[in-house]
Short mmCIF file of C-alpha atoms in Angstrom, two decimals:
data_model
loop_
_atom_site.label_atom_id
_atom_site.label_comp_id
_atom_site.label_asym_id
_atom_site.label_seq_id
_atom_site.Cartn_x
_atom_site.Cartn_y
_atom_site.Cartn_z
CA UNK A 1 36.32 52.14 82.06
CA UNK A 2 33.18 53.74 80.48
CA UNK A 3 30.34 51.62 79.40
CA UNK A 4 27.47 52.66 77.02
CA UNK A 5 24.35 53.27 78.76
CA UNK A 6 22.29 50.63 78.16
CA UNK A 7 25.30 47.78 78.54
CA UNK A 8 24.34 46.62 82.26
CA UNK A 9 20.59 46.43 81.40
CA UNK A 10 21.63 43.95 78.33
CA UNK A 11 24.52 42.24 80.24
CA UNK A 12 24.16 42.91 84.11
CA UNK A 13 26.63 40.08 84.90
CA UNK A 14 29.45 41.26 82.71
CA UNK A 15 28.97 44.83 83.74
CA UNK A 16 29.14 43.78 87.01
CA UNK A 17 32.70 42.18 85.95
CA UNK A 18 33.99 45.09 84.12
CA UNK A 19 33.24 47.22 86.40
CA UNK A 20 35.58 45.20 89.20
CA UNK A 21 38.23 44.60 86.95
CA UNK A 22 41.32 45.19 88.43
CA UNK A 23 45.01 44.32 86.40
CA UNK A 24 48.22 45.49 88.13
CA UNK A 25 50.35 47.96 86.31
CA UNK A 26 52.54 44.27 84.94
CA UNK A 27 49.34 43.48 83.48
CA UNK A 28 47.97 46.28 82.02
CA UNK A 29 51.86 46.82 80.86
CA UNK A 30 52.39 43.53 79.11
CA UNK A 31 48.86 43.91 77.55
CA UNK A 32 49.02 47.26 76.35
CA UNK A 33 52.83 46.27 75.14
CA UNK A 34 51.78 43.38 73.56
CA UNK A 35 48.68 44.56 71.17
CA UNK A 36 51.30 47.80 70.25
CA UNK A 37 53.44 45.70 69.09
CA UNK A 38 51.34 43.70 67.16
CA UNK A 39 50.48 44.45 62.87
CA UNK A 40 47.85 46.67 62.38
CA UNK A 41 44.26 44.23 61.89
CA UNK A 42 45.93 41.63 64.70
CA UNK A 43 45.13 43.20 67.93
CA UNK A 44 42.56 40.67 68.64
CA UNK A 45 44.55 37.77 68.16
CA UNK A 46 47.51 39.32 70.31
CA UNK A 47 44.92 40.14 72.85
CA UNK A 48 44.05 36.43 73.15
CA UNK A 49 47.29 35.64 73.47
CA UNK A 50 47.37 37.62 76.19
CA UNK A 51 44.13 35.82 77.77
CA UNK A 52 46.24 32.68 77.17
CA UNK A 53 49.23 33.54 79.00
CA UNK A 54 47.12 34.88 81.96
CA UNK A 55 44.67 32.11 82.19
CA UNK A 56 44.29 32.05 85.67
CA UNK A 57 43.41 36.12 86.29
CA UNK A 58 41.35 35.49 83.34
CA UNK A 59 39.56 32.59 84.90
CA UNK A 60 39.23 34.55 88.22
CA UNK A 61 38.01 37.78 86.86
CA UNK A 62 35.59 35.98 84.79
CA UNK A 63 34.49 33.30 87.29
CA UNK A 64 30.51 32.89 86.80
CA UNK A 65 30.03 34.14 83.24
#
């Protein structure tokens, strides 16, 4: 994952987060399979369901924010 320059200056604790981020290939699979199949303009909402059916790697990854 690339992040803009400035990002860690304006949000050092969630840069240090993304950068860490780890998801199995299940994860990344389900997510990626998920927002594909979802309409065009509802990526965000499949996304969050996402978040909501992995609540605790969500939780983990996030832990501190």
């Amino acid at each position: 994952m690339t992040l803009r320059k400035s990002f860690g200056t304006d949000f050092p604790t969630l840069a240090q987060v993304a950068k860490g981020l780890k998801l199995t290939d299940e994860q990344l699979g389900s997510l990626d399979e998920l927002i594909l199949q979802t309409p065009k303009g509802h990526e965000k909402a499949a996304a969050q369901k996402w978040v909501d059916e992995n609540k605790a790697f969500v939780d983990e990854a996030f832990t501190g924010l």
